Amino acid sequence: DLVVTDLIMPEEDGLKVIMKLREIKPSLKVIAISGGGKAGPGSYLNLARALGADAIYYKPFSINDLITKIEELLGIGAGT
């Protein structure tokens, strides 16, 4: 139902992961995270958003914020 992916990984490019997920299952919720790289996290995360990420987070981020966003995207949590 939901994937959390880093954008810079040793074996795979997170932007390619997002594109492939959108191809396979367009309804899947995607959260992209990044600490940067040479260009800084902003450029990667902006590309992730443009490719269809439902939410983006710069490292370091609050785990509580991430949990709240997951609950929101999946329609679970307080009030449900």
mmCIF file of C-alpha atoms in Angstrom:
data_model
loop_
_atom_site.group_PDB
_atom_site.id
_atom_site.type_symbol
_atom_site.label_atom_id
_atom_site.label_comp_id
_atom_site.label_asym_id
_atom_site.label_seq_id
_atom_site.Cartn_x
_atom_site.Cartn_y
_atom_site.Cartn_z
ATOM 1 C CA ASP A 1 0.000 0.000 0.000
ATOM 2 C CA LEU A 2 2.881 2.366 0.750
ATOM 3 C CA VAL A 3 6.613 2.510 0.041
ATOM 4 C CA VAL A 4 9.202 4.634 1.827
ATOM 5 C CA THR A 5 12.327 4.901 -0.306
ATOM 6 C CA ASP A 6 15.612 6.665 0.042
ATOM 7 C CA LEU A 7 16.726 8.379 -3.146
ATOM 8 C CA ILE A 8 20.436 7.646 -2.947
ATOM 9 C CA MET A 9 21.122 3.958 -2.394
ATOM 10 C CA PRO A 10 24.153 1.803 -3.213
ATOM 11 C CA GLU A 11 22.348 -0.701 -5.446
ATOM 12 C CA GLU A 12 19.485 1.348 -6.900
ATOM 13 C CA ASP A 13 18.506 4.885 -7.804
ATOM 14 C CA GLY A 14 15.482 5.991 -5.789
ATOM 15 C CA LEU A 15 14.138 8.134 -8.630
ATOM 16 C CA LYS A 16 14.097 5.047 -10.878
ATOM 17 C CA VAL A 17 12.334 3.142 -8.087
ATOM 18 C CA ILE A 18 9.589 5.785 -7.989
ATOM 19 C CA MET A 19 9.168 5.698 -11.781
ATOM 20 C CA LYS A 20 8.936 1.894 -11.779
ATOM 21 C CA LEU A 21 6.443 1.868 -8.882
ATOM 22 C CA ARG A 22 4.246 4.412 -10.692
ATOM 23 C CA GLU A 23 4.366 2.166 -13.771
ATOM 24 C CA ILE A 24 3.494 -1.024 -11.884
ATOM 25 C CA LYS A 25 0.949 0.324 -9.402
ATOM 26 C CA PRO A 26 -0.059 3.973 -9.893
ATOM 27 C CA SER A 27 -2.252 3.982 -6.767
ATOM 28 C CA LEU A 28 0.655 3.032 -4.487
ATOM 29 C CA LYS A 29 1.572 5.766 -1.999
ATOM 30 C CA VAL A 30 5.246 6.762 -2.098
ATOM 31 C CA ILE A 31 7.298 8.688 0.445
ATOM 32 C CA ALA A 32 10.795 9.742 -0.648
ATOM 33 C CA ILE A 33 13.578 10.581 1.780
ATOM 34 C CA SER A 34 17.043 11.992 1.152
ATOM 35 C CA GLY A 35 20.005 13.406 2.968
ATOM 36 C CA GLY A 36 21.467 14.828 -0.160
ATOM 37 C CA GLY A 37 24.493 13.833 -2.022
ATOM 38 C CA LYS A 38 26.628 16.257 -3.973
ATOM 39 C CA ALA A 39 23.666 18.349 -5.157
ATOM 40 C CA GLY A 40 21.991 18.464 -1.737
ATOM 41 C CA PRO A 41 18.637 16.882 -0.876
ATOM 42 C CA GLY A 42 16.471 19.616 -2.393
ATOM 43 C CA SER A 43 17.099 18.806 -6.037
ATOM 44 C CA TYR A 44 16.582 15.059 -5.568
ATOM 45 C CA LEU A 45 13.441 15.523 -3.512
ATOM 46 C CA ASN A 46 11.983 18.021 -5.988
ATOM 47 C CA LEU A 47 12.535 15.468 -8.756
ATOM 48 C CA ALA A 48 10.924 12.781 -6.601
ATOM 49 C CA ARG A 49 7.870 14.999 -6.118
ATOM 50 C CA ALA A 50 7.713 15.657 -9.878
ATOM 51 C CA LEU A 51 7.867 11.910 -10.529
ATOM 52 C CA GLY A 52 4.907 11.288 -8.246
ATOM 53 C CA ALA A 53 6.121 10.960 -4.662
ATOM 54 C CA ASP A 54 3.188 11.710 -2.351
ATOM 55 C CA ALA A 55 5.476 13.147 0.336
ATOM 56 C CA ILE A 56 9.140 14.046 0.688
ATOM 57 C CA TYR A 57 11.380 14.307 3.750
ATOM 58 C CA TYR A 58 14.844 15.747 4.222
ATOM 59 C CA LYS A 59 17.146 13.797 6.546
ATOM 60 C CA PRO A 60 17.168 14.070 9.445
ATOM 61 C CA PHE A 61 13.408 14.063 9.920
ATOM 62 C CA SER A 62 11.063 13.426 12.812
ATOM 63 C CA ILE A 63 9.867 9.821 13.010
ATOM 64 C CA ASN A 64 6.607 11.154 14.440
ATOM 65 C CA ASP A 65 6.113 13.334 11.349
ATOM 66 C CA LEU A 66 6.759 10.306 9.144
ATOM 67 C CA ILE A 67 4.266 8.153 11.076
ATOM 68 C CA THR A 68 1.647 10.901 10.895
ATOM 69 C CA LYS A 69 2.135 11.195 7.117
ATOM 70 C CA ILE A 70 1.915 7.408 6.670
ATOM 71 C CA GLU A 71 -1.327 7.320 8.647
ATOM 72 C CA GLU A 72 -2.674 10.237 6.607
ATOM 73 C CA LEU A 73 -1.777 8.644 3.267
ATOM 74 C CA LEU A 74 -3.266 5.301 4.286
ATOM 75 C CA GLY A 75 -6.331 6.829 5.936
ATOM 76 C CA ILE A 76 -5.598 5.340 9.360
ATOM 77 C CA GLY A 77 -4.802 6.670 12.819
ATOM 78 C CA ALA A 78 -6.669 9.062 15.068
ATOM 79 C CA GLY A 79 -10.233 9.624 14.061
ATOM 80 C CA THR A 80 -10.610 6.429 12.035
#
